[in-house]
Short mmCIF file of C-alpha atoms and ligand atoms in Angstrom, two decimals:
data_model
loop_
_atom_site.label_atom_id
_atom_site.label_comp_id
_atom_site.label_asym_id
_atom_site.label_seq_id
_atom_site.Cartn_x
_atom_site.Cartn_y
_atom_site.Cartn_z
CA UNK A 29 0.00 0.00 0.00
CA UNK A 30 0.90 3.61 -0.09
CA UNK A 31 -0.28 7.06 0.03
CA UNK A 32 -0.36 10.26 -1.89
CA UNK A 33 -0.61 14.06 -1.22
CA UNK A 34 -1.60 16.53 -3.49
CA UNK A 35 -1.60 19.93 -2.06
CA UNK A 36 -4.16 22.90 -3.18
CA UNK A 37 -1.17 24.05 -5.94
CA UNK A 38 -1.60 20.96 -8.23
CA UNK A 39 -5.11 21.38 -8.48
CA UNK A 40 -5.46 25.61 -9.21
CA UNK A 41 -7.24 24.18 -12.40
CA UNK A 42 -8.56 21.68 -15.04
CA UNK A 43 -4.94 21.03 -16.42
CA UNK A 44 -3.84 20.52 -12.59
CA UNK A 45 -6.22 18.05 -12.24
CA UNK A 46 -5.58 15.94 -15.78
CA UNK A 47 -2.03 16.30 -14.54
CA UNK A 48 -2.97 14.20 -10.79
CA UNK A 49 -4.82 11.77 -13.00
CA UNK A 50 -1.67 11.29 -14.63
CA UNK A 51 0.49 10.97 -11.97
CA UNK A 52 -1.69 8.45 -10.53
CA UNK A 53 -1.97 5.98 -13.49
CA UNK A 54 1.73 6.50 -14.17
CA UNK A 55 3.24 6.15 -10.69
CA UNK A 56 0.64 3.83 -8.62
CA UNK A 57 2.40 0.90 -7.90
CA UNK A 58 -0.53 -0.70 -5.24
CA UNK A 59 -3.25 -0.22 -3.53
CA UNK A 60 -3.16 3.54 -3.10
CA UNK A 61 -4.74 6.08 -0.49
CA UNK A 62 -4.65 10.02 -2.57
CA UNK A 63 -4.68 12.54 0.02
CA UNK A 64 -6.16 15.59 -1.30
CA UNK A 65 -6.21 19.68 -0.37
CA UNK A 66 -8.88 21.92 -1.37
CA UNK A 67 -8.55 23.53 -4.93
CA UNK A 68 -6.16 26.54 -5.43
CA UNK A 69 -6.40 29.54 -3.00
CA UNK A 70 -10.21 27.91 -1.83
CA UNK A 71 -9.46 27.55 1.74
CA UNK A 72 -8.61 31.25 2.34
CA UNK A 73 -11.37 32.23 0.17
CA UNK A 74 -13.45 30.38 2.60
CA UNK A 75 -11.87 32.26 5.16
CA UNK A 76 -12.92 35.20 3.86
CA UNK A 77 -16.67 34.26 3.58
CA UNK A 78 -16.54 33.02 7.81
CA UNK A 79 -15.07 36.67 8.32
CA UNK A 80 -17.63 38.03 6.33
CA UNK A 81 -20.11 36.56 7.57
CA UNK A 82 -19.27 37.31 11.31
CA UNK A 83 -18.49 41.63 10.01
CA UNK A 84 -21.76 43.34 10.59
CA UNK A 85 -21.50 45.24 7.41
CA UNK A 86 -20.18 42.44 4.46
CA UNK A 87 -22.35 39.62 2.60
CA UNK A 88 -20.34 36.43 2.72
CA UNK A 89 -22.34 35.65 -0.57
CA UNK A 90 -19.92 37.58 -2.63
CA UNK A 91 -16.76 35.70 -2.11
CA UNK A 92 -19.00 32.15 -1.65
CA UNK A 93 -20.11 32.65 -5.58
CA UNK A 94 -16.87 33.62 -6.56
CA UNK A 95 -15.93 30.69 -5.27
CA UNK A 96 -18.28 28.38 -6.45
CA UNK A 97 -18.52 29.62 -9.77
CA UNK A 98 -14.86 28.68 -9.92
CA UNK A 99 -15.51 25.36 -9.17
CA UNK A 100 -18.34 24.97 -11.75
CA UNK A 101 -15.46 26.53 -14.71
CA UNK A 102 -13.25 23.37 -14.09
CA UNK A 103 -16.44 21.03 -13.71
CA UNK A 104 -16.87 22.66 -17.44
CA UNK A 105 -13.62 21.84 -18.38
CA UNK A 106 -13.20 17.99 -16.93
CA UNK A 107 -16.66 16.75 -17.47
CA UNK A 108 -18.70 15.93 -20.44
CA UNK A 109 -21.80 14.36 -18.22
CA UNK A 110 -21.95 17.06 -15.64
CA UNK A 111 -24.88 16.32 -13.82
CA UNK A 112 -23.98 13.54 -10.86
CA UNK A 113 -21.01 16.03 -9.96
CA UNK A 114 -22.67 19.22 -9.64
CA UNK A 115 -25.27 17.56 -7.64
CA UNK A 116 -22.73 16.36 -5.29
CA UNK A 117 -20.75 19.65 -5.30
CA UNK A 118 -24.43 21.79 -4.63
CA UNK A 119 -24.98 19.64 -1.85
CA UNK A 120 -21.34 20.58 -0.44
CA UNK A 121 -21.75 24.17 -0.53
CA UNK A 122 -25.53 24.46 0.29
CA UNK A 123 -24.54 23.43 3.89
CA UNK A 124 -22.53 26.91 3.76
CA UNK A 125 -25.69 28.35 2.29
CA UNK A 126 -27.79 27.49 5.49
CA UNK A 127 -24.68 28.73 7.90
CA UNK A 128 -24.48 32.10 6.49
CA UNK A 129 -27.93 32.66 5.92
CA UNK A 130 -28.17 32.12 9.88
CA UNK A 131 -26.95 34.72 12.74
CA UNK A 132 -23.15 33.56 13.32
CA UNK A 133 -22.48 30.50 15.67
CA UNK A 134 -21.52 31.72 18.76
CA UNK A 135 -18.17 30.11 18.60
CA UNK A 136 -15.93 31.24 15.60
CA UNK A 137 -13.92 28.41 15.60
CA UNK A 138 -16.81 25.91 15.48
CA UNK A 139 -17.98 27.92 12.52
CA UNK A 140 -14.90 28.23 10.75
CA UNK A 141 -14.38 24.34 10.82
CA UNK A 142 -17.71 23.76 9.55
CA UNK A 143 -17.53 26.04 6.74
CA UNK A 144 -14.08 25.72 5.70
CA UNK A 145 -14.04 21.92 5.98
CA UNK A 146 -15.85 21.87 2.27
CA UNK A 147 -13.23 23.18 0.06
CA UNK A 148 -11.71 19.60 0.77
CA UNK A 149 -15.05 17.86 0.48
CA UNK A 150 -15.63 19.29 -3.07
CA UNK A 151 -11.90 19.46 -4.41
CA UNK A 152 -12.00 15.36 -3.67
CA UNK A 153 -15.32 14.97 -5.24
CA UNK A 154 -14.11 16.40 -8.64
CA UNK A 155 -11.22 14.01 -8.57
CA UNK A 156 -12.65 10.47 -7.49
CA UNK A 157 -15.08 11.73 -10.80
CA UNK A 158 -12.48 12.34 -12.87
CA UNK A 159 -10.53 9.80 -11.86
CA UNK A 160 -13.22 7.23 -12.69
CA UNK A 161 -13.95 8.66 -15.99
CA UNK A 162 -10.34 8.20 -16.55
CA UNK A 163 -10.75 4.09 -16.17
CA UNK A 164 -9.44 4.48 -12.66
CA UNK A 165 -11.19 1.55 -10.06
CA UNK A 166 -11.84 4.52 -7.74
CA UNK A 167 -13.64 4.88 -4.14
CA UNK A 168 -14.22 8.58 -2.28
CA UNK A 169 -13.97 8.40 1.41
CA UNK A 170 -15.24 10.81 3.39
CA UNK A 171 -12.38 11.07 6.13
CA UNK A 172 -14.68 12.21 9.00
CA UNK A 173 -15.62 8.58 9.03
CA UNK A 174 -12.28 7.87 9.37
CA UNK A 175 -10.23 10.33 11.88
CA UNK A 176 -11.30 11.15 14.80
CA UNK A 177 -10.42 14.29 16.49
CA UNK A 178 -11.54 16.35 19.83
CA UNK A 179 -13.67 19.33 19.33
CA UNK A 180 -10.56 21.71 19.85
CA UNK A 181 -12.00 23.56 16.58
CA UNK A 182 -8.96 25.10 14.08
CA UNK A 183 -6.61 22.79 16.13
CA UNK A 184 -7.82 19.36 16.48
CA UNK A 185 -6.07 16.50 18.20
CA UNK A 186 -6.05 13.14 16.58
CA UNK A 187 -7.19 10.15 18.61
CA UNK A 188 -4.92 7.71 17.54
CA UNK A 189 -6.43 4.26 18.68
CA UNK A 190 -9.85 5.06 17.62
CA UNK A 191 -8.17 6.59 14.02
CA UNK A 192 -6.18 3.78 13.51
CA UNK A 193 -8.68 0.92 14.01
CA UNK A 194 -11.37 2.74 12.20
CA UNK A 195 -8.87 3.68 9.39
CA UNK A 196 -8.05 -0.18 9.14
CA UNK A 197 -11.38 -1.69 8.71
CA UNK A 198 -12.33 0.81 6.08
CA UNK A 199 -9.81 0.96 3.77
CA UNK A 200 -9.62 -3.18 4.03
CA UNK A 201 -13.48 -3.06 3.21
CA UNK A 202 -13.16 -0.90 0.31
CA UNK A 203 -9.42 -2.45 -1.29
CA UNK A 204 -11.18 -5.69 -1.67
CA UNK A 205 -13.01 -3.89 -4.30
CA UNK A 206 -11.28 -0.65 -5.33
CA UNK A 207 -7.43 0.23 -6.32
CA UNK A 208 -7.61 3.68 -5.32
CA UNK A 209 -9.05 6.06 -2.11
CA UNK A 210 -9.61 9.49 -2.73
CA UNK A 211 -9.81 11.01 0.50
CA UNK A 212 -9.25 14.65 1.97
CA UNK A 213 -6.51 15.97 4.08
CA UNK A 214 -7.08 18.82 6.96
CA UNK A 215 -10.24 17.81 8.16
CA UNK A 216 -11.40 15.31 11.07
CA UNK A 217 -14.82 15.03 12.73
CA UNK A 218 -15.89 14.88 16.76
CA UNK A 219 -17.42 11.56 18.75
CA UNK A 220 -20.29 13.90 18.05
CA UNK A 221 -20.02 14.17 14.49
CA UNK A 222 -19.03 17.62 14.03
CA UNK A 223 -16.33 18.37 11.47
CA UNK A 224 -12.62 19.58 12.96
CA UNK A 225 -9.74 21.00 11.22
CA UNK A 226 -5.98 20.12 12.07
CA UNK A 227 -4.70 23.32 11.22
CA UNK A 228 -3.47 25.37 8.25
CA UNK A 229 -1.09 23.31 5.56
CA UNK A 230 -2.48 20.00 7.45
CA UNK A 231 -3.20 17.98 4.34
CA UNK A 232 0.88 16.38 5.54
CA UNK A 233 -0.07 16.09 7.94
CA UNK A 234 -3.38 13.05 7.43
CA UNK A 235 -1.19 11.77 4.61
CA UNK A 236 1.18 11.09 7.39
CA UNK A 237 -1.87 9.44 9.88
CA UNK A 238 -2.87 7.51 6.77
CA UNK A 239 0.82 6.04 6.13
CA UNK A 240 1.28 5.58 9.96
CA UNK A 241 -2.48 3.88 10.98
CA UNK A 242 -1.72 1.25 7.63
CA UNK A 243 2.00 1.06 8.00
CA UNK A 244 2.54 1.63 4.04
CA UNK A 245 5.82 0.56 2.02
CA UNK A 246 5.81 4.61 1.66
CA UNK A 247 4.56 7.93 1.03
CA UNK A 248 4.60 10.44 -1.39
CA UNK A 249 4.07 14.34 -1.29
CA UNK A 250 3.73 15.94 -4.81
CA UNK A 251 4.79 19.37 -4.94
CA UNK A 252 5.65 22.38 -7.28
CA UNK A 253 9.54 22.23 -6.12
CA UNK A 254 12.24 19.51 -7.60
CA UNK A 255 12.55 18.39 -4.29
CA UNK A 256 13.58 19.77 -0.54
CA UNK A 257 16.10 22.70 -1.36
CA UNK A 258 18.63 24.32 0.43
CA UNK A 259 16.86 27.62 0.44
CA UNK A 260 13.74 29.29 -1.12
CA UNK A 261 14.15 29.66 -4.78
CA UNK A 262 12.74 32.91 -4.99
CA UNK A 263 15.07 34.38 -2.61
CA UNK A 264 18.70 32.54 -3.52
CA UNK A 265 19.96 31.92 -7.07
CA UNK A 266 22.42 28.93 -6.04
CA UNK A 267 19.87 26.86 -4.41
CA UNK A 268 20.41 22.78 -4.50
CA UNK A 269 18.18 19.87 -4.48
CA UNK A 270 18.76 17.45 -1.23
CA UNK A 271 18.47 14.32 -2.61
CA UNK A 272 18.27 12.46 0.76
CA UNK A 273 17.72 13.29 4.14
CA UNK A 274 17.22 11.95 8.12
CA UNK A 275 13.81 12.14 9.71
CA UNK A 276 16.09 14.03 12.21
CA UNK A 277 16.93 16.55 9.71
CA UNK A 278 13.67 17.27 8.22
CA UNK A 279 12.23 17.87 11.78
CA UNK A 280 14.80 20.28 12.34
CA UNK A 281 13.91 22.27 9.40
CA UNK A 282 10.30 22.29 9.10
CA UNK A 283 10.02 23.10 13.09
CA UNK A 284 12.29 26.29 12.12
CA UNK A 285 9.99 27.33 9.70
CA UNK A 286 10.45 26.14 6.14
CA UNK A 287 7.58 25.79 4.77
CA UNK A 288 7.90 22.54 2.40
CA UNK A 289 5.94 20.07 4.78
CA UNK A 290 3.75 20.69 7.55
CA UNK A 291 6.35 19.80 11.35
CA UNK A 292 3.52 17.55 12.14
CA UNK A 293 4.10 15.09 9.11
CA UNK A 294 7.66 13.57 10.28
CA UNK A 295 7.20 12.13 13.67
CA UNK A 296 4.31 9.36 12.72
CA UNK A 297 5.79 8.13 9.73
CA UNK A 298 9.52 8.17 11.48
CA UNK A 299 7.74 5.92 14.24
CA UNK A 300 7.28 3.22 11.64
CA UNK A 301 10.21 3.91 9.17
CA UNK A 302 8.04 4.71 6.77
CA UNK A 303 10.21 6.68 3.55
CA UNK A 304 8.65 10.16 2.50
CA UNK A 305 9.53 11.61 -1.10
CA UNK A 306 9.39 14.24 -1.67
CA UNK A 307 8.23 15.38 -5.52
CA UNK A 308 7.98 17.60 -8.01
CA UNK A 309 3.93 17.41 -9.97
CA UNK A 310 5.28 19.07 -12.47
CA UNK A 311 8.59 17.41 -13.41
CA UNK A 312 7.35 13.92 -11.97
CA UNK A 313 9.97 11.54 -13.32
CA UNK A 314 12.30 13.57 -11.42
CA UNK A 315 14.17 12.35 -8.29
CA UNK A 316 12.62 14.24 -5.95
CA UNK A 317 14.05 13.84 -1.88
CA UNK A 318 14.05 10.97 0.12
CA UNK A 319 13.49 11.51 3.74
CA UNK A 320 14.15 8.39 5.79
CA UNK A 321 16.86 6.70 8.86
CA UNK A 322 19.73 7.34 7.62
CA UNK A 323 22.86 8.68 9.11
CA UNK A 324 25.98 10.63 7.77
CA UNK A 325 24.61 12.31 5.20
CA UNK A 326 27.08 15.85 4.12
CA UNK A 327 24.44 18.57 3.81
CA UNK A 328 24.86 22.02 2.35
CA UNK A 329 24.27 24.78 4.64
CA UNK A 330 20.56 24.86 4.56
CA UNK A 331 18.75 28.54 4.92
CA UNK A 332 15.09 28.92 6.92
CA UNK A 333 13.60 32.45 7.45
CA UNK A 334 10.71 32.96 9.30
CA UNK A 335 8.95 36.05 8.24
CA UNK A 336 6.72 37.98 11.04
CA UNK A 337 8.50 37.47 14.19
CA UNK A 338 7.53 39.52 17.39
CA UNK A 339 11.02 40.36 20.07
CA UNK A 340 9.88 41.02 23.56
CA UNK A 341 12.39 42.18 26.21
CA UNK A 342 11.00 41.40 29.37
CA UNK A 343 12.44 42.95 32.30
CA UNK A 344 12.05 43.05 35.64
CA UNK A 345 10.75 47.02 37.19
CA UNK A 346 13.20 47.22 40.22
CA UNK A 347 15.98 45.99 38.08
CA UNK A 348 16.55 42.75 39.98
CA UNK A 349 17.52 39.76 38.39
CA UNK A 350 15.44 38.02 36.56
CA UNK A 351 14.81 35.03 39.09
CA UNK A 352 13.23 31.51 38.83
CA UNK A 353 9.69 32.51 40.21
CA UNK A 354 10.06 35.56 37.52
CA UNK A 355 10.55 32.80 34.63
CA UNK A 356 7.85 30.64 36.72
CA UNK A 357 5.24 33.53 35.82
CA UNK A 358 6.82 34.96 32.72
CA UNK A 359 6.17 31.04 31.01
CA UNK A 360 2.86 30.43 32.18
CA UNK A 361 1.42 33.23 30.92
CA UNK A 362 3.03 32.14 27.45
CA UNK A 363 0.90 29.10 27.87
CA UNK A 364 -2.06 30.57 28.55
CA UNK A 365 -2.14 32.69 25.02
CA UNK A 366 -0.47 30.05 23.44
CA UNK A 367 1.93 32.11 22.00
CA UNK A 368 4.42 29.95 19.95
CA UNK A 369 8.24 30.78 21.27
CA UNK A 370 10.87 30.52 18.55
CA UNK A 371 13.90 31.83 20.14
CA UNK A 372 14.60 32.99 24.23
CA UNK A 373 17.38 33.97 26.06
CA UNK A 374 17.91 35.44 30.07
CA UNK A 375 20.05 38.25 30.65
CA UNK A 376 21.08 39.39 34.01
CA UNK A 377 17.79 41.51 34.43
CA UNK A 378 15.36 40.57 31.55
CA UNK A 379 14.26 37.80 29.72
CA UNK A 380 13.92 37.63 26.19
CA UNK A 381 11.80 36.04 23.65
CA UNK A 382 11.05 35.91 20.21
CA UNK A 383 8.12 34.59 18.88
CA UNK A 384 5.55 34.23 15.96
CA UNK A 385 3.53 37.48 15.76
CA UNK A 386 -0.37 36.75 16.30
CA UNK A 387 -1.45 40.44 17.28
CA UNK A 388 -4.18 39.17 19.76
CA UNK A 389 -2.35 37.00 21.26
CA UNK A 390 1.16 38.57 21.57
CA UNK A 391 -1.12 41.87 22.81
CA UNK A 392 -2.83 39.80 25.55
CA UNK A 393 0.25 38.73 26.54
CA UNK A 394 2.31 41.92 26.67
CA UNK A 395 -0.94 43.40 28.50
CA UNK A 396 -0.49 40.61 31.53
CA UNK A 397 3.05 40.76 31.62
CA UNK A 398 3.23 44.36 32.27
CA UNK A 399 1.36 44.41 35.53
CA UNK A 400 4.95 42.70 36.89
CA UNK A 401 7.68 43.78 34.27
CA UNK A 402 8.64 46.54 32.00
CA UNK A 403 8.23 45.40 28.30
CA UNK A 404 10.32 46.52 25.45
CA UNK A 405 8.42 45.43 22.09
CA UNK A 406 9.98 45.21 18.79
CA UNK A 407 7.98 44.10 15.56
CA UNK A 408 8.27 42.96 11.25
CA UNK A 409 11.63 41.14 12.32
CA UNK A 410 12.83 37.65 10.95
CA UNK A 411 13.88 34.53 12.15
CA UNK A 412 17.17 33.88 9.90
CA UNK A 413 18.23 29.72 10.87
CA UNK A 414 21.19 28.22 8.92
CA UNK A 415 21.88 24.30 9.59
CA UNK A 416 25.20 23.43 8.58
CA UNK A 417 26.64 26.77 8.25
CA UNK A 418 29.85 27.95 7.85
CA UNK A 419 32.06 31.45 7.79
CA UNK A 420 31.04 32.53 4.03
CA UNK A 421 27.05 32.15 4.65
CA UNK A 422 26.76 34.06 7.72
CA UNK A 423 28.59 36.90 6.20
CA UNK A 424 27.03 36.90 3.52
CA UNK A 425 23.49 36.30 5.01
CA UNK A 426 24.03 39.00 7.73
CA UNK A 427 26.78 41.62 6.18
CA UNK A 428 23.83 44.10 5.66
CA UNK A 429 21.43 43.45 8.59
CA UNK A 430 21.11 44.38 11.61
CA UNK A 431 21.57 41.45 13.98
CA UNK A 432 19.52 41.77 16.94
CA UNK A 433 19.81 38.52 18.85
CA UNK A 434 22.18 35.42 17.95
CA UNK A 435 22.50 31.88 18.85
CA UNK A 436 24.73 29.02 18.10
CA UNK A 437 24.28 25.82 19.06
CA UNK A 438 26.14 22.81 17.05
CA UNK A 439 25.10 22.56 13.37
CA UNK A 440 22.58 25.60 13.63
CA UNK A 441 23.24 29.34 13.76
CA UNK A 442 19.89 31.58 14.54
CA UNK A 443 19.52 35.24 14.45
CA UNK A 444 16.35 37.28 15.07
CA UNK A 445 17.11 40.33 11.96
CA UNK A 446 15.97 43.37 11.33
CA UNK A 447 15.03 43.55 7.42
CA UNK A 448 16.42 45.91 5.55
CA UNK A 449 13.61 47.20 3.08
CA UNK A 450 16.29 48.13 -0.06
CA UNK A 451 18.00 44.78 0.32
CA UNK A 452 17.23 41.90 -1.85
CA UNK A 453 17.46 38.63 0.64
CA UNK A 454 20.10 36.45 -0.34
CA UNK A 455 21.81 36.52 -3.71
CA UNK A 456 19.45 37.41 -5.89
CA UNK A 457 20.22 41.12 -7.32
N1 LIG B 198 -6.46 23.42 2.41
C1 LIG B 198 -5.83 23.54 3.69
C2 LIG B 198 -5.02 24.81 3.76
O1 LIG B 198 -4.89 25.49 2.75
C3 LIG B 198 -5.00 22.36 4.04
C4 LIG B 198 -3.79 22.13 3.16
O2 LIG B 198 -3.69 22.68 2.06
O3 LIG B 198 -2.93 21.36 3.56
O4 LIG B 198 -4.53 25.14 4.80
MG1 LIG B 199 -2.82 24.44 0.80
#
């Protein structure tokens, strides 16, 4: 067995789709589970129509049409016997319909899940269609029968047992008579039947509780790069493909921020040594990145930035040391807005941090802390993080920014930067 992700980019349109179709019939070599995002740019566009319906003075109808009738152009496109599919797809968005043509749930979370949830329901719809037009022995699955999730709504956690035996019987049920699952990624549903989400970029993520819960020979994420590179392409001219690399290693780089798989997709399939390759969707024969146990492998300095960081200084008002009841305080008040640390440091009287920059919850936070400290706040900075660096890299990297906050630890170099708005990052000119 093994399992496939597609993310939203290889589906933006009718020729993404033919091109997934492809890749199936070409590359399948069992039974196969296709993990699927929602279309394109749907899910924020979805976003848009829970925000609009929650503002007093916007119609979340506008961006739900645009939406739809975006759908319905590729339906055009694919299909020559339309009917069974639009049926399928009007039944997925009419359960927006009645949401938005009610007062806003209460809880925005709850709402958000609910709505959101069916840019993956329809996205999966149009391909198990196409796919079976195509000659392909193909079965849809709707997931929420499959993963099971608390109600922590935007966030969910996975129940594992109950996910993995429910995940089992299924697919065995449906392989004696199908080749191929098509089945969404991101969403999950409560004991009670209401739909989660695992969080933005999750579709990795339920490949990787897929691969895990049927221990497959291995798993594949499609994706508009070669490969894993050493930096962003659109930032660094003399970027290189890795062409294999540890579990360790891709941890390492995905919790720092690059952006190339969701951090949560490692750990489950590392469990049960379960390869991940990385590919490209668009240059499939390529050879893509292996990411499996394996040790001594030379990598190239490899370059993460993390855009949007927030620096707080945190210091004490009497200008005592900052002392272990101080840190006691200072960290669970972190917890309780769950704001996500990145970098921290203690100095003789104040406590740094850097961390990702939600507004609300970074402001809630800064608000507590300054009942007991004074609170230096500094914001648009970057989180620069070079694995396997050397001399020539950092200078480069840093030679024209303003360095406000370094740390070295073996094999990784970080430094919270200020940008400099006339530089071009990297080497690009
Ligand atoms: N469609 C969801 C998102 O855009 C999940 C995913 O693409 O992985 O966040
Ligand atoms: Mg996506």
């Amino acid at each position: 067995m093994e399992v496939h992700k597609f993310g939203g980019a290889s589906v933006k349109d009718a020729d993404g789709f033919r091109n997934v179709v492809n890749i199936i019939k070409t590359y399948r070599t069992e039974k196969a589970v296709i993990v699927l995002s929602a279309m394109g740019k749907t899910t924020n566009a979805l976003q848009q129509v829970v925000a609009d319906h929650y503002a007093a003075d916007t119609d979340p109808f506008i961006a739900l049409n645009l939406l739809k009738q975006k759908h319905y152009e590729i339906i055009d496109l694919l299909f020559e016997n339309k009917e069974m599919i639009l049926d399928e797809i009007n039944e997925a968005f009419v359960e927006i319909e009645w949401m938005i043509e009610d007062a806003p749930h209460e809880d925005y979370d709850f709402e958000y899940d609910q709505i959101v949830s069916v840019g993956e329901l329809v996205s999966t719809k149009i391909l198990a269609h196409y796919l079976h037009t195509q000659g392909v022995n193909v079965m849809w699955l709707d997931v929420r029968d499959v993963i099971l999730s608390d109600n922590t709504y935007r966030e969910a956690k996975v129940d594992w047992v109950e996910t993995q035996k429910r995940i089992v019987n299924k697919t065995t049920q449906i392989f004696g008579d199908y080749d191929v699952i098509v089945t969404q990624g991101f969403i999950a549903a409560t004991s009670e039947n209401f739909t989660t989400t695992l969080g933005r970029e999750g579709s990795d993520f339920t490949a990787s509780i897929f691969s895990y819960c049927l221990d497959v020979k291995e798993m594949s994420i499609w994706k508009d790069v070669p490969g894993i590179l050493s930096g962003d392409p659109r930032l660094f001219d003399d970027v290189t493909k890795i062409d294999k690399m540890s579990y360790r290693e891709a941890i390492e780089m995905t919790y720092y921020g690059a952006k190339v798989i969701h951090p949560k997709t490692i750990k489950p399939i590392q469990n049960k040594g379960i390869p991940l390759q990385i590919r490209s969707f668009i240059e499939p024969e390529g050879s893509g990145t292996w990411i499996s146990e394996q040790k001594d492998i030379a990598y190239p300095p490899i370059i993460v930035f993390e855009h949007n960081q927030c620096l707080l200084k945190i210091a004490t008002k009497n200008f005592s040391f900052v002392a272990e009841d101080h840190l006691s305080v200072i960290f669970s008040l972190i917890a309780k807005h769950r704001v996500k640390i990145k970098m921290m440091k203690n100095t003789a009287v104040s406590f740094i941090i850097s961390a990702d920059n939600v507004p609300h919850r970074i402001q809630k936070l800064v608000t507590d802390l300054s009942k007991n400290f004074n609170i230096d706040q500094q914001e648009d900075l970057e989180l620069l993080t070079i694995r396997h660096y050397n001399k020539e890299i950092i200078e480069r990297l840093t030679q024209d920014r303003t360095k406000l906050f370094v740390e070295r630890i073996p094999n990784t170099i970080q430094m919270i930067v200020k940008p400099n708005p006339d530089l071009q990052l990297g080497s690009k000119a």
